[in-house]
CSV table of C-alpha atoms and ligand atoms in Angstrom, one decimal:
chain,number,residue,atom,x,y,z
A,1,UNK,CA,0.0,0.0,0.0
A,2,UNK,CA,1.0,3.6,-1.1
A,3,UNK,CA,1.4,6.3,1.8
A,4,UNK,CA,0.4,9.6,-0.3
A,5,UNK,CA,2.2,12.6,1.7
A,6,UNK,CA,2.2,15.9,0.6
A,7,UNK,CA,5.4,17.7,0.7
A,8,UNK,CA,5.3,21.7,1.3
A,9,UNK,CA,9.2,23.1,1.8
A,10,UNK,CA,7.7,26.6,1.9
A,11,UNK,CA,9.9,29.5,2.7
A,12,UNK,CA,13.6,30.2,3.7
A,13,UNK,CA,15.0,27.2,5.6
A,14,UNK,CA,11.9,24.9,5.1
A,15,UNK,CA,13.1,23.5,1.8
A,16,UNK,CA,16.7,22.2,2.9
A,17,UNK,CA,15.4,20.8,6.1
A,18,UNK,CA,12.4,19.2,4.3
A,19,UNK,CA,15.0,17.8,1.6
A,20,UNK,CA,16.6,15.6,4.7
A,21,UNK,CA,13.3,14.7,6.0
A,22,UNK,CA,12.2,13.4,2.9
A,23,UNK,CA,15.5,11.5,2.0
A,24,UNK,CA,15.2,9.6,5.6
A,25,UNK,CA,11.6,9.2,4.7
A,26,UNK,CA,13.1,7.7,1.4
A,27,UNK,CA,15.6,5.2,3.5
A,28,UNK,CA,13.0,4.1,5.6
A,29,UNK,CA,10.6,3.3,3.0
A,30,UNK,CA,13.7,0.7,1.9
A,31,UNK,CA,14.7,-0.6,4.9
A,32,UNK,CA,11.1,-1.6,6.2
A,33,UNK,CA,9.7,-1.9,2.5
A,34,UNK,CA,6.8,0.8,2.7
A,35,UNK,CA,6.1,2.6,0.0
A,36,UNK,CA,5.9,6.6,0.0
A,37,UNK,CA,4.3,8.7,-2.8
A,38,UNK,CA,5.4,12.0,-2.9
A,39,UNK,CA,4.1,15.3,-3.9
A,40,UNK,CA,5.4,18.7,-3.7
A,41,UNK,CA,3.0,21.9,-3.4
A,42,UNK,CA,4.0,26.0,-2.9
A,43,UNK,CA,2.7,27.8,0.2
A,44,UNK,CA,3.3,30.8,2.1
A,45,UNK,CA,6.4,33.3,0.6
A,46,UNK,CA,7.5,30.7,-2.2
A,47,UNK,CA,3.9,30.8,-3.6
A,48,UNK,CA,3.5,34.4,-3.5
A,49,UNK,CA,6.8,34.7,-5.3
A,50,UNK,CA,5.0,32.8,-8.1
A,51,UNK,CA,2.3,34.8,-8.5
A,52,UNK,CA,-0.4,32.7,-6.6
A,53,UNK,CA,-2.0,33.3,-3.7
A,54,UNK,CA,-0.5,32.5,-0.1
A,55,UNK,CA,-2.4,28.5,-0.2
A,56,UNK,CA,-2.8,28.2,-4.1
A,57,UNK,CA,-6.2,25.8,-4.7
A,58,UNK,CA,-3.6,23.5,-6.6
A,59,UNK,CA,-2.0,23.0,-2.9
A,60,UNK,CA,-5.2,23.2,-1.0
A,61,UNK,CA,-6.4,19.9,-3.9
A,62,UNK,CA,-3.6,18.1,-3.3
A,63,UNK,CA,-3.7,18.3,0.5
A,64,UNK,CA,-7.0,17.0,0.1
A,65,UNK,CA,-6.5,14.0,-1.1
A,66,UNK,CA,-3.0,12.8,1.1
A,67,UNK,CA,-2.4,10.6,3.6
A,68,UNK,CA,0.1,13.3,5.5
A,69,UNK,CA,1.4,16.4,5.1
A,70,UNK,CA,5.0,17.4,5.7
A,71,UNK,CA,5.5,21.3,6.0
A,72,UNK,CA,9.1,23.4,6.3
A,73,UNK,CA,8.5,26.6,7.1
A,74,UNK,CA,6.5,29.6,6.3
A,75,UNK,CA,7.5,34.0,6.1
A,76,UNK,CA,9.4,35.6,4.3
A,77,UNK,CA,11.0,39.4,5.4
A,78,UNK,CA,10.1,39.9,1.3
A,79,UNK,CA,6.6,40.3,2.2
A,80,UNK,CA,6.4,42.1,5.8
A,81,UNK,CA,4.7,44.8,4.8
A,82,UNK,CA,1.7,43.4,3.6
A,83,UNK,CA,-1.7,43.0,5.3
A,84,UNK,CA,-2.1,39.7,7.7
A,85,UNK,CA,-4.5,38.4,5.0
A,86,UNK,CA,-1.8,38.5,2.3
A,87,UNK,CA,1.1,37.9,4.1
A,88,UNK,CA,3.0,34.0,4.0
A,89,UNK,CA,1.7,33.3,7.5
A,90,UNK,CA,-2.0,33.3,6.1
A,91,UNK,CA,-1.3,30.7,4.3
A,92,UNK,CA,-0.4,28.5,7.2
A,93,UNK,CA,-3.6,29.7,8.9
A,94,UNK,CA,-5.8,29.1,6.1
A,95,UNK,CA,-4.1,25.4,5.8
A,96,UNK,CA,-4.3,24.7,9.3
A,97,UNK,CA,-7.8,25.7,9.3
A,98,UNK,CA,-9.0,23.9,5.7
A,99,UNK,CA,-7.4,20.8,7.4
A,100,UNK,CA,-9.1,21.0,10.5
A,101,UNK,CA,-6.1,20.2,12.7
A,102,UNK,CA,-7.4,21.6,16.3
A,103,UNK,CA,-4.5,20.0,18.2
A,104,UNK,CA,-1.0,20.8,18.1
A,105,UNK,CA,1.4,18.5,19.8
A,106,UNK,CA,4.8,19.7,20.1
A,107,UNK,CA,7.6,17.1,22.2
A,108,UNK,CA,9.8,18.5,23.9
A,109,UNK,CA,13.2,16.9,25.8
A,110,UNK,CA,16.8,16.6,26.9
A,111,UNK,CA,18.7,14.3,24.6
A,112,UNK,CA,21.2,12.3,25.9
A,113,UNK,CA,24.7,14.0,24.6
A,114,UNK,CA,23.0,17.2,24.6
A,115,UNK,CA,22.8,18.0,28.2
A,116,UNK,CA,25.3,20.7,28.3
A,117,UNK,CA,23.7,21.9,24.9
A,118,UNK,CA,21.3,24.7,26.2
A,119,UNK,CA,21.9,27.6,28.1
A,120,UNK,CA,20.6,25.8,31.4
A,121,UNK,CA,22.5,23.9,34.3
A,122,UNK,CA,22.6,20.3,32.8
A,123,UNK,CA,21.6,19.5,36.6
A,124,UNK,CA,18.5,21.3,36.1
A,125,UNK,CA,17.9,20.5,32.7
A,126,UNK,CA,17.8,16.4,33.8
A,127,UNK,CA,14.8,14.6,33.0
A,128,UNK,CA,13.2,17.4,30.7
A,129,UNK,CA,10.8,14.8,29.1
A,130,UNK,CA,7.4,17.1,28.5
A,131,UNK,CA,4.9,17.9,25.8
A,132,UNK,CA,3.1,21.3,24.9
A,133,UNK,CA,-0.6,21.1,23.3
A,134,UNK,CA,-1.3,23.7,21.9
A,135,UNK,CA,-4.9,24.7,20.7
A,136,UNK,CA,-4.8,25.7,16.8
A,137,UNK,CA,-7.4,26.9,15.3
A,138,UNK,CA,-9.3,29.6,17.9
A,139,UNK,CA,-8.0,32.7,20.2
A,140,UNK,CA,-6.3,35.5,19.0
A,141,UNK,CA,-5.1,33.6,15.7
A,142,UNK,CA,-8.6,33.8,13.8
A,143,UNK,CA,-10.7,35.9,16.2
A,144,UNK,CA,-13.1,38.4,14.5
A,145,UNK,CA,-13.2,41.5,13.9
A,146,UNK,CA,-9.5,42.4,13.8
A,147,UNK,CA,-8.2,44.7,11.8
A,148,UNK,CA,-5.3,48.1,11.2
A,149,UNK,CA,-7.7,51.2,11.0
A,150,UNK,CA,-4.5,53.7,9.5
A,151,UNK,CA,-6.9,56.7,9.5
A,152,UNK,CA,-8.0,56.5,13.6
A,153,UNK,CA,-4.4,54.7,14.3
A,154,UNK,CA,-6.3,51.5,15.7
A,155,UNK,CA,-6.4,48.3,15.8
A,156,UNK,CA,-7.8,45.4,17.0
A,157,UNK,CA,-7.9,41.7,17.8
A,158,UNK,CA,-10.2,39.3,19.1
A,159,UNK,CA,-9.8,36.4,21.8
A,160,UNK,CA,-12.4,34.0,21.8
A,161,UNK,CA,-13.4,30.5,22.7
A,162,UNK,CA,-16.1,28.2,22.7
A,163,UNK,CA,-17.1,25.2,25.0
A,164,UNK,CA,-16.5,22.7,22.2
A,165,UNK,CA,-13.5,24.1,21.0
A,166,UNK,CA,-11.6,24.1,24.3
A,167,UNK,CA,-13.5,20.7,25.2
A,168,UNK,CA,-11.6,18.6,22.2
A,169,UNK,CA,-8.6,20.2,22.7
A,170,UNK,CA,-8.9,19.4,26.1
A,171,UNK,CA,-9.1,15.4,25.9
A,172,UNK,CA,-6.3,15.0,23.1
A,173,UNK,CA,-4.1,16.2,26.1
A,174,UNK,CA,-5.9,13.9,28.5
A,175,UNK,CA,-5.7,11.0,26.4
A,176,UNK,CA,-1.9,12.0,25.8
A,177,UNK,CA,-1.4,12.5,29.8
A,178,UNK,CA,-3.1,9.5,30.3
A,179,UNK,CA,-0.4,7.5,28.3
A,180,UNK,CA,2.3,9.2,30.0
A,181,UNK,CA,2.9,10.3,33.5
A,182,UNK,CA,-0.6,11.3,33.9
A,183,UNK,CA,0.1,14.9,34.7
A,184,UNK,CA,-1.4,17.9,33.4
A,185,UNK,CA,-0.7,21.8,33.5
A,186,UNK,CA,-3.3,23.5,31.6
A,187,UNK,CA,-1.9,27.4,31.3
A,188,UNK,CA,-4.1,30.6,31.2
A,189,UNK,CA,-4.7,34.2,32.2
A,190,UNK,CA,-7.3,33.6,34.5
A,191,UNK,CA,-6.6,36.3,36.5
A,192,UNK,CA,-7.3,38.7,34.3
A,193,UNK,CA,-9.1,37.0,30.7
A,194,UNK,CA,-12.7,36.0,30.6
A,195,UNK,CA,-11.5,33.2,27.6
A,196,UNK,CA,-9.3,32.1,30.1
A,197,UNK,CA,-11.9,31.7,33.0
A,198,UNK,CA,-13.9,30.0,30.3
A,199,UNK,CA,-11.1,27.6,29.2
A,200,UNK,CA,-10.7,26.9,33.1
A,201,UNK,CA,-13.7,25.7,33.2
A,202,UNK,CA,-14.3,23.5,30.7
A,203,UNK,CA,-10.4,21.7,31.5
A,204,UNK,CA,-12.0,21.1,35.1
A,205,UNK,CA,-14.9,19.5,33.7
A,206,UNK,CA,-13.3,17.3,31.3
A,207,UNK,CA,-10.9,15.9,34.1
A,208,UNK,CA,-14.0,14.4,35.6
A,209,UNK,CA,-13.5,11.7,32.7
A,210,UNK,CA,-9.8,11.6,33.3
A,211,UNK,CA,-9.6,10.9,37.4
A,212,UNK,CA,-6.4,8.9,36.8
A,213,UNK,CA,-4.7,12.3,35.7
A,214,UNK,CA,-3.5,14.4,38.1
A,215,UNK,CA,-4.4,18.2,36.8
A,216,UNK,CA,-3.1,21.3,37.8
A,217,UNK,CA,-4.1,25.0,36.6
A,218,UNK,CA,-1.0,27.8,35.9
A,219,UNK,CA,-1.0,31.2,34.8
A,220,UNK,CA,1.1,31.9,31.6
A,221,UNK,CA,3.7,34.3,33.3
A,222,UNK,CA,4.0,31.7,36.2
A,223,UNK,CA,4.3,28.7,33.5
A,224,UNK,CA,6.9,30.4,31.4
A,225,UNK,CA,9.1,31.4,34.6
A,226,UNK,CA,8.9,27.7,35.9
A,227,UNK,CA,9.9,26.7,32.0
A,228,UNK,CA,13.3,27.8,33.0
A,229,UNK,CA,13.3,26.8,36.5
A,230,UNK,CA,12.0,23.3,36.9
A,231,UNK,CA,11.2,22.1,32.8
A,232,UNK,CA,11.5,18.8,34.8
A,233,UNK,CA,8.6,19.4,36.7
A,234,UNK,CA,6.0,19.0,33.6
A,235,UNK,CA,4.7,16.3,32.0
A,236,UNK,CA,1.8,17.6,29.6
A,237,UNK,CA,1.1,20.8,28.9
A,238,UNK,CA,-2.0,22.2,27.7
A,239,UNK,CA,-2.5,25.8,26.4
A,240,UNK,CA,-4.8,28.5,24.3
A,241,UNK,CA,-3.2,29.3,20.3
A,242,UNK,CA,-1.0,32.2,21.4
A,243,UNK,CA,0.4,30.9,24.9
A,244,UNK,CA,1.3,28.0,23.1
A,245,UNK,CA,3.1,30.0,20.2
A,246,UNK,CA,5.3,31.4,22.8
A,247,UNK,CA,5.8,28.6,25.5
A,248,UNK,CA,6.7,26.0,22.8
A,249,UNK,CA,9.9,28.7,21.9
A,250,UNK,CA,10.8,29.1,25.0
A,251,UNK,CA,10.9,24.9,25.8
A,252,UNK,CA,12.7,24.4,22.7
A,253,UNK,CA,15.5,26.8,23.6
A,254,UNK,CA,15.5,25.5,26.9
A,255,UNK,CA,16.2,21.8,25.4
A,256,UNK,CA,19.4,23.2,23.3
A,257,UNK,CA,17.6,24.8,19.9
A,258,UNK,CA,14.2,25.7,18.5
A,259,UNK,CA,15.6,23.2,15.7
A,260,UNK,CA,14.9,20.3,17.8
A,261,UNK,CA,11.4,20.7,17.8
A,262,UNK,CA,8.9,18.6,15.9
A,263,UNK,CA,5.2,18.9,15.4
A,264,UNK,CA,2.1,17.3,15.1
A,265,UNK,CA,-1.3,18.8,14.2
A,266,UNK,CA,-3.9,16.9,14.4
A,267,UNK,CA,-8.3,16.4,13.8
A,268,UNK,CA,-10.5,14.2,12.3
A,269,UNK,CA,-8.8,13.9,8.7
A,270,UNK,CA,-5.1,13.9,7.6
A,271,UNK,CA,-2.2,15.1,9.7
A,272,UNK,CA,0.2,18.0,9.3
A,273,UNK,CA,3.7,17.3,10.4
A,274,UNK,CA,6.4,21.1,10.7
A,275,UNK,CA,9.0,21.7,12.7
A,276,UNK,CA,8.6,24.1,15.4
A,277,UNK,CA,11.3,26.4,14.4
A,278,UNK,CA,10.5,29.4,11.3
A,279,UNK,CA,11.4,30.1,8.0
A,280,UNK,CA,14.9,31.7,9.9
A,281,UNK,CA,15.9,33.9,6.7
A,282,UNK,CA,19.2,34.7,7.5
A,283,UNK,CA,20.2,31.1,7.4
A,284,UNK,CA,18.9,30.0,4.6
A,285,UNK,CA,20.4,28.6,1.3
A,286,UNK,CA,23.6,27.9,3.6
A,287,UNK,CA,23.8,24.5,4.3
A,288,UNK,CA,23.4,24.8,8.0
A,289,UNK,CA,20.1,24.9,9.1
A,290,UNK,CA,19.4,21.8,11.9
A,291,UNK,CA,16.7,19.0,9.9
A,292,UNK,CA,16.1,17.2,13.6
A,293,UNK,CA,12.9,19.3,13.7
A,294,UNK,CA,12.0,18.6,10.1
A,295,UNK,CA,13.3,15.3,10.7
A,296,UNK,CA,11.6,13.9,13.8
A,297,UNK,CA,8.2,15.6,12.2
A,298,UNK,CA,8.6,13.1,9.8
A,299,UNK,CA,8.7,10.5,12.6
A,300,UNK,CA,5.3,12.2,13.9
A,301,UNK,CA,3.8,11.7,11.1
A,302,UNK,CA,4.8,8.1,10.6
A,303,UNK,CA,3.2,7.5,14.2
A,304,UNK,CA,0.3,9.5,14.5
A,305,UNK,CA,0.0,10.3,10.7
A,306,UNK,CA,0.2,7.1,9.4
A,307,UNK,CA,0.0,4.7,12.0
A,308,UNK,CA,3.5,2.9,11.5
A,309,UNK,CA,5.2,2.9,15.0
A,310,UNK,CA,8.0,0.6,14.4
A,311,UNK,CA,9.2,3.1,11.3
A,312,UNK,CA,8.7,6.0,13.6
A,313,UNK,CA,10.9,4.4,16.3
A,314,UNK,CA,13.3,3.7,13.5
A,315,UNK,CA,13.8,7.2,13.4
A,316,UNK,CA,13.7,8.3,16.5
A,317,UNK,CA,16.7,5.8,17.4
A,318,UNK,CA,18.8,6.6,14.6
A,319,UNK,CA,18.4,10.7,15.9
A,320,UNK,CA,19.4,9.9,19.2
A,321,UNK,CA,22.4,7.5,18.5
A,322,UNK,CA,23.5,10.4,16.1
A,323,UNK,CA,23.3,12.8,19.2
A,324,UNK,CA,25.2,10.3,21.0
A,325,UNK,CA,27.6,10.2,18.7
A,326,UNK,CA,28.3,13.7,18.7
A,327,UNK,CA,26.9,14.6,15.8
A,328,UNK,CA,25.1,18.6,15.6
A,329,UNK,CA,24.4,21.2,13.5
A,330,UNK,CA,26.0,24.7,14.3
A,331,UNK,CA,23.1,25.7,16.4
A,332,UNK,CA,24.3,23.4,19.2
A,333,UNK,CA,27.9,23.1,18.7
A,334,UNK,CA,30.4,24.9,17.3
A,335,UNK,CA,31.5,23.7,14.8
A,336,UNK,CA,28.5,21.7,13.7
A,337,UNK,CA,28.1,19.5,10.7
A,338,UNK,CA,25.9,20.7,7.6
A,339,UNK,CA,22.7,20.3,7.2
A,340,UNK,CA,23.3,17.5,4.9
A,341,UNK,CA,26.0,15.7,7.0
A,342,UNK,CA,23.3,15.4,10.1
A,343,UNK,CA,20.4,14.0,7.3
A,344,UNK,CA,23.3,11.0,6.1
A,345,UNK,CA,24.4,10.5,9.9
A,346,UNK,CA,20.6,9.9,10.4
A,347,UNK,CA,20.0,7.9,7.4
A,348,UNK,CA,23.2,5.6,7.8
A,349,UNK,CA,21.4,5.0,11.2
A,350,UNK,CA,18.2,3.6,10.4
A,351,UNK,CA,17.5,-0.1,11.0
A,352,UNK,CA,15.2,-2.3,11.8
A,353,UNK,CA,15.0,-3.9,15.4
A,354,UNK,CA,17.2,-6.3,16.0
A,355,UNK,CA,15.1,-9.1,15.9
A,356,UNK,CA,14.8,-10.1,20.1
A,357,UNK,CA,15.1,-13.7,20.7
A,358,UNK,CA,12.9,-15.7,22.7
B,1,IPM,C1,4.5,28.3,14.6
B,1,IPM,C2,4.7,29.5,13.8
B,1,IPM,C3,3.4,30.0,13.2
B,1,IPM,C4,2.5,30.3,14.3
B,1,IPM,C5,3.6,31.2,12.3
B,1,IPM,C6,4.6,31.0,11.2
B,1,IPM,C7,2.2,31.6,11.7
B,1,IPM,O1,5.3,30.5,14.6
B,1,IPM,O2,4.0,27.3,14.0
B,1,IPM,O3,4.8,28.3,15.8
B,1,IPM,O4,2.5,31.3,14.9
B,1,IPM,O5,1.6,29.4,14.6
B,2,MN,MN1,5.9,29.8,16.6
């Protein structure tokens, strides 16, 4: 059986690190004998420059009928001074939204070799093992009206959330807390934000399914303090569109580099798989540019997109015994192996299990 997944390298880094995702997509289609069709579609800055619209229909068709969808990156300075609707992040917005993915997981932990990596203590670093779910598709990201008035000097943007929105959001990160060390910090403004009072709520009455998870309520200047402090101390982390935006950053720095990040987005139909990190402009077309996020998004998707675990796991081993070996891109060591060199010292790691005897 073919696996359709949609390629979209978008803007600035996104194609290079997409490239090495794709060629370890490539090697593990050959070592486990899966077959992988792929297709490759513009969004964002790269399908401005062509003329079309930030998600051409030709994308938005072919994303319709895949399996998965791998993403890069999206922005592009080129195109700053445009409107939101028109710039290369509306694209992203409008895909996320077509695609219905609510959920966004984003893994976040301390690889072994990396310890000294980040700009915390390793000692307080230790045993960094958490997730962030972020909601997608509501808050401050979509809310109406919003607007630049340049004749009054105004503007405006809207928070808002429904029940039902915060509700499904809400038991993806149960389910996920569930299947881990059943601990949940669900992260708001409740102090001061009626959404967040709301979104309070509706997490306190979902945890009446989930008794076996131990829940815990923080507010978002508390949460991102404790980030640096104790990012031990979390397990699963559940948050509104723009907390989660900024907390996810802040985790990935803490863990070494935003180019370690992975994520899933997930709803009812396909996934999309990105890497946390941006477009990063100034590095592009350089060679240097870290593909573990782009890389281990790949391994997302072959888990949650396409329900193969064992390939996924493939992955995931041959990216930490490449950590273990000492092998980093310049954002974590210097001087770091190219973008290229960290995709083949991937790929030359991907096996099957050793068979176990019994
Ligand atoms: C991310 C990015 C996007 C977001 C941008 C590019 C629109 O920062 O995926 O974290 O804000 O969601
Ligand atoms: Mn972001």
């Amino acid at each position: 059986m073919a696996f359709r997944i949609v390629l979209l390298p978008g803007d600035g880094i996104g194609p290079e690190v997409i490239h090495q995702a794709e060629r370890v997509l490539n090697r593990v289609a050959d070592v486990f004998g899966c077959e992988f069709v792929f297709t490759r579609q513009r969004i964002g800055g790269s399908a401005l420059a062509a003329g079309l619209s930030p998600l051409p229909p030709d994308t938005l068709a072919d994303v319709g009928g895949a399996d998965a969808v791998l993403l890069g990156a999206v922005g592009d300075p080129a195109f700053d001074h445009r409107p939101a609707g028109s710039r290369p992040e509306s694209g992203l917005l409008a895909l996320r939204r077509e695609m219905g993915v609510f959920a966004n997981l984003r893994p976040v932990k301390v690889w072994a070799g990396l310890e000294d990596a980040g700009p915390l203590k390793p000692g307080v670093l230790t045993g960094t093992d958490l997730i962030v779910v972020r909601e997608l598709l509501g808050g401050l990201y979509y809310g109406q009206p919003r607007g630049w008035d340049r004749e009054t000097g105004t503007a405006i943007n809207t928070l808002g959330y429904s029940r039902p929105e915060i509700a499904r959001v809400a038991r993806v990160a149960f389910d996920l807390a569930r299947a881990r060390r059943k601990r949940l910090v669900s992260v708001d403004k409740a102090n001061v934000l009626e959404t967040s009072q709301l979104w309070r709520a509706v997490v306190n009455d979902v945890a009446r399914d989930y008794p076996d998870v131990q829940l815990s309520h923080e507010y978002v200047d508390a949460c991102a303090m404790k980030l640096v402090v104790a990012p031990a101390s979390f397990d699963v982390v559940l948050t509104e569109n723009l907390f989660g935006d900024i907390l996810s950053d802040e985790a990935g720095a803490v863990c070494g580099s935003l180019g370690l990040l992975p994520s899933a987005s997930l709803g009812a139909g396909p996934g999309l798989f990105e890497p946390v990190h941006g477009s990063a402009p100034t590095m592009a077309g350089k060679g240097v540019a870290n593909p573990c996020g782009a890389i281990l998004s790949a391994a997302m998707l072959l888990r949650s997109g396409l329900h193969l675990p064992g390939e996924a796991d493939a992955i995931d081993r041959a990216v930490a015994e490449t950590f273990a070996a000492g092998v980093v891109t310049g954002d974590l060591a210097v001087p770091g192996v190219s973008t290229a060199a960290f995709g083949d010292a991937v790929i030359a790691r991907i096996r099957r299990d050793p068979p176990t005897r019994p």
